[in-house]
C-alpha positions as MATLAB code, in Angstrom:
seq = 'MLKLLLREPLVHFLLLGGAFFLVFGRGGPDTTRDNRQIMVSEAEIDRLVSAFAQTWHRSPGADELQAQINDYIREEVLYRTALKLGLDKDDMIVRRRLRQKMEFTFEDTVPPPQEAELRAYLAEHADKFRTQPLISFRQVFVSLSRGGAAETDAQRILTQLASATPGASDLGDTLLLGEGFNQTPLDRIAASFGNEFASALVRAPAGRWVGPLRSSYGLHLVLVTEVQPAALPPFEQVKAAVEREWFAERRAAALAAQYRALLADYQVTVEKPAASP';
ca = [
       0.000    0.000    0.000;
       2.823    2.402    0.913;
       4.578    1.738   -2.408;
       1.387    2.556   -4.299;
       0.984    5.827   -2.392;
       4.579    6.858   -3.090;
       3.932    6.491   -6.818;
       1.080    9.004   -6.750;
       1.985   12.502   -8.108;
      -0.226   14.114   -5.453;
       1.835   12.503   -2.703;
       5.037   13.786   -4.318;
       3.533   17.293   -4.386;
       2.535   17.131   -0.722;
       5.970   15.873    0.351;
       7.747   18.607   -1.601;
       5.345   21.200   -0.224;
       6.081   20.001    3.276;
       9.800   20.370    2.671;
       9.305   23.930    1.437;
       7.171   24.709    4.490;
       9.879   23.435    6.831;
      12.504   25.544    5.075;
      10.537   28.724    4.523;
       7.943   28.485    7.281;
       7.502   31.220    9.873;
      10.329   31.284   12.367;
      12.722   29.397   10.069;
      16.402   30.375   10.079;
      16.520   31.785    6.504;
      13.524   34.129    6.394;
      15.370   37.378    7.085;
      15.151   40.252    4.635;
      18.863   39.921    3.735;
      18.520   36.263    2.787;
      15.496   37.027    0.623;
      16.979   40.034   -1.163;
      18.426   39.515   -4.654;
      20.557   42.375   -5.934;
      21.351   42.430   -9.653;
      24.373   44.706   -9.508;
      25.783   46.832  -12.288;
      28.823   44.557  -12.364;
      26.578   41.522  -12.835;
      24.726   43.237  -15.689;
      28.073   44.041  -17.315;
      28.992   40.369  -17.022;
      25.716   39.334  -18.666;
      26.281   41.804  -21.509;
      29.838   40.533  -21.988;
      28.728   36.894  -22.035;
      25.998   37.678  -24.586;
      28.455   39.569  -26.813;
      30.973   36.745  -26.633;
      28.353   34.285  -27.869;
      26.549   36.413  -30.472;
      29.327   38.876  -31.387;
      27.083   41.873  -30.687;
      25.563   43.706  -27.759;
      22.122   42.597  -26.568;
      19.034   44.676  -27.290;
      16.863   45.958  -24.458;
      14.506   42.959  -24.557;
      17.407   40.540  -24.839;
      19.170   42.120  -21.874;
      15.985   41.964  -19.810;
      15.666   38.284  -20.701;
      19.252   37.738  -19.520;
      18.500   39.525  -16.244;
      15.298   37.524  -15.736;
      17.197   34.295  -16.328;
      19.865   35.351  -13.825;
      17.172   36.073  -11.211;
      15.546   32.709  -11.909;
      18.888   30.959  -11.517;
      19.619   32.793   -8.264;
      16.195   31.956   -6.799;
      16.510   28.273   -7.678;
      20.142   28.154   -6.518;
      19.350   29.644   -3.097;
      16.300   27.454   -2.714;
      18.313   24.349   -3.598;
      20.873   25.237   -0.920;
      18.141   25.763    1.679;
      16.664   22.390    0.807;
      20.092   20.796    1.139;
      20.111   19.579   -2.451;
      23.865   20.168   -2.579;
      24.400   17.490    0.057;
      25.542   14.010   -1.002;
      25.736   15.080   -4.661;
      29.009   13.831   -6.132;
      28.931   16.270   -9.053;
      28.465   19.248   -6.717;
      31.156   17.946   -4.347;
      33.663   17.494   -7.156;
      32.920   20.918   -8.601;
      33.371   22.608   -5.204;
      36.594   20.694   -4.624;
      37.752   21.828   -8.067;
      36.994   25.458   -7.279;
      38.883   25.236   -3.987;
      41.891   23.720   -5.743;
      41.808   26.423   -8.413;
      41.723   29.025   -5.632;
      44.812   27.528   -3.993;
      46.654   27.271   -7.313;
      45.965   30.925   -8.083;
      48.021   31.927   -5.037;
      51.242   31.165   -6.944;
      52.770   34.465   -8.161;
      54.322   34.703  -11.647;
      58.000   33.664  -11.729;
      60.952   35.946  -12.313;
      63.171   35.149  -15.294;
      65.993   34.191  -12.947;
      63.748   31.548  -11.374;
      62.934   30.100  -14.787;
      66.591   29.989  -15.788;
      67.440   28.229  -12.534;
      64.595   25.751  -13.102;
      65.879   25.029  -16.619;
      69.389   24.395  -15.310;
      68.058   22.056  -12.615;
      65.717   20.130  -14.943;
      67.662   20.299  -18.202;
      66.758   16.723  -19.204;
      63.079   17.689  -19.434;
      63.803   20.176  -22.198;
      66.519   18.525  -24.273;
      65.652   17.857  -27.889;
      65.337   14.271  -29.100;
      68.355   12.794  -30.892;
      67.780   12.922  -34.665;
      69.029    9.910  -36.614;
      69.316    9.447  -40.370;
      69.704    5.832  -41.505;
      69.028    3.297  -44.219;
      67.815   -0.208  -43.618;
      67.503   -3.513  -45.434;
      64.722   -5.664  -44.034;
      64.790   -9.457  -43.715;
      61.398  -10.966  -42.947;
      60.969  -13.762  -40.428;
      58.711  -15.400  -42.981;
      61.950  -16.864  -44.371;
      61.842  -19.180  -41.381;
      65.096  -20.733  -40.235;
      66.948  -19.133  -43.133;
      66.231  -15.577  -41.934;
      69.316  -15.276  -39.705;
      71.622  -16.871  -42.268;
      70.247  -14.704  -45.072;
      70.644  -11.578  -42.937;
      74.310  -12.343  -42.247;
      74.967  -13.086  -45.921;
      73.310   -9.836  -47.045;
      75.222   -7.912  -44.352;
      78.520   -9.240  -45.715;
      77.586   -8.140  -49.221;
      76.468   -4.711  -47.999;
      79.707   -4.248  -46.065;
      81.746   -5.047  -49.168;
      79.550   -2.755  -51.293;
      78.467   -5.619  -53.536;
      76.260   -4.140  -56.289;
      72.581   -4.903  -55.778;
      73.049   -6.101  -52.209;
      70.400   -3.710  -50.893;
      67.882   -5.318  -53.242;
      68.264   -8.705  -51.547;
      66.031   -7.718  -48.628;
      62.262   -7.942  -48.275;
      59.679   -5.169  -48.626;
      58.689   -3.204  -45.521;
      55.958   -0.574  -45.746;
      57.815    1.700  -43.335;
      60.363    2.368  -46.058;
      64.103    1.995  -46.524;
      65.410    5.479  -45.723;
      64.824    7.706  -42.703;
      66.091   11.290  -42.547;
      66.632   13.169  -39.261;
      64.006   11.101  -37.477;
      63.481   11.707  -33.717;
      64.439    8.749  -31.577;
      61.009    8.496  -29.957;
      59.383    8.215  -33.398;
      61.837    5.473  -34.338;
      60.940    3.652  -31.112;
      57.234    4.031  -31.888;
      57.739    2.519  -35.358;
      60.296   -0.222  -34.661;
      60.183   -0.730  -30.890;
      62.390    0.319  -27.980;
      64.875   -2.532  -28.465;
      65.535   -1.477  -32.066;
      65.838    2.213  -31.117;
      68.310    1.476  -28.308;
      70.464   -0.638  -30.609;
      70.323    2.020  -33.325;
      71.651    4.693  -30.941;
      74.671    2.504  -30.192;
      75.322    1.665  -33.856;
      78.448    3.287  -35.349;
      77.845    5.740  -38.167;
      79.100    5.067  -41.667;
      78.995    1.277  -41.846;
      76.400   -1.448  -42.141;
      75.606   -3.324  -38.932;
      73.059   -5.827  -37.742;
      70.866   -7.605  -37.723;
      68.792   -5.426  -35.382;
      65.538   -6.960  -34.235;
      62.042   -5.497  -34.270;
      58.540   -6.910  -34.154;
      58.662   -6.999  -37.965;
      61.810   -9.070  -38.278;
      65.522   -8.410  -38.837;
      67.102   -5.174  -40.025;
      70.508   -4.361  -41.435;
      71.135   -0.673  -40.882;
      73.511    2.025  -42.040;
      73.499    5.117  -39.817;
      74.427    8.106  -41.979;
      74.027   10.970  -39.499;
      73.307   11.508  -35.807;
      72.314   14.826  -34.286;
      72.646   14.258  -30.533;
      70.191   15.513  -27.962;
      70.792   19.153  -27.117;
      69.499   21.768  -24.709;
      67.972   24.634  -26.722;
      68.620   28.277  -25.766;
      66.492   29.585  -22.912;
      64.467   31.863  -25.212;
      63.328   28.883  -27.307;
      61.999   26.877  -24.365;
      60.945   29.692  -22.032;
      57.207   29.019  -22.475;
      57.633   25.289  -21.795;
      59.834   25.991  -18.769;
      57.227   28.390  -17.378;
      54.458   25.791  -17.794;
      56.483   23.165  -15.941;
      57.484   25.668  -13.243;
      53.863   26.674  -12.660;
      52.727   23.035  -12.583;
      55.228   22.181   -9.841;
      54.586   25.308   -7.778;
      50.805   24.946   -8.016;
      50.983   21.315   -6.953;
      53.144   22.315   -3.980;
      50.777   25.158   -3.037;
      47.781   22.836   -3.257;
      49.470   20.241   -1.046;
      50.469   22.855    1.543;
      46.991   24.409    1.686;
      45.403   20.981    2.009;
      47.686   20.045    4.916;
      46.792   23.307    6.656;
      43.061   22.671    6.229;
      43.353   19.025    7.247;
      44.920   20.075   10.550;
      41.560   21.595   11.567;
      39.766   18.254   11.263;
      39.771   15.072   13.268;
      39.553   12.218   10.785;
      38.265    8.788   11.735;
      38.252    5.939    9.245;
      36.101    3.013   10.290;
      37.441   -0.401    9.450;
      35.093   -2.599    7.458;
      33.484   -5.385    9.395;
      35.342   -8.669    9.143;
      33.795  -11.198    6.810;
      32.124  -14.098    8.614;
];
């Protein structure tokens, strides 16, 4: 019987009305004039005009502005009423948004850095900002589809390549990645051929054929023609990236410090879950 009653719209209306009565009834805590006054300030109107112009690329007309003001009043009424009814409680979306706003507030306490601070940060974290090594190389691919002959064939082709035998580079198999790579960043090489191949390629001497190097595709005979080692660019070239990293670290530190200060005002108790029978 109770379940049937709870499904009735009239019952829902009466329950909601009762909640409103408890919140707004005579003698309630939030019935003062100040709590019931909504002031649409000049600054708020300017904000509404700016938001309208940003969306529509023009200023609002009189009727449009009045509609914006009416919508703001409606939002404020419903927002205050929702708070009085406690609708913000136990709402994960609201909790996360409020946490987010608090964290943004803490992060905004970090003042902009001086150039000297950025230069010092760059010197201390130089590895973060070094360029990738750039490697130019050629490769002859030997597919594992050759079975047990793959290793033997690779060594035979390597010997012919080393002695500059004409047509030796044509003895390999086709690989869609191509045969020549020019000034390719090491991380891109690793993404294409795998970390094992990239590490071996870095150690390979320039100017002579070596191998076979292994990848997930098969065996590779490689000739490194040029290596541009990793380098630290001038400060002016990486200043923006350094500033981003500096801010990220300082904001994280500020957030952690503010949280510890707030946590000190609370006594936290974590109940242990009941033991399973």
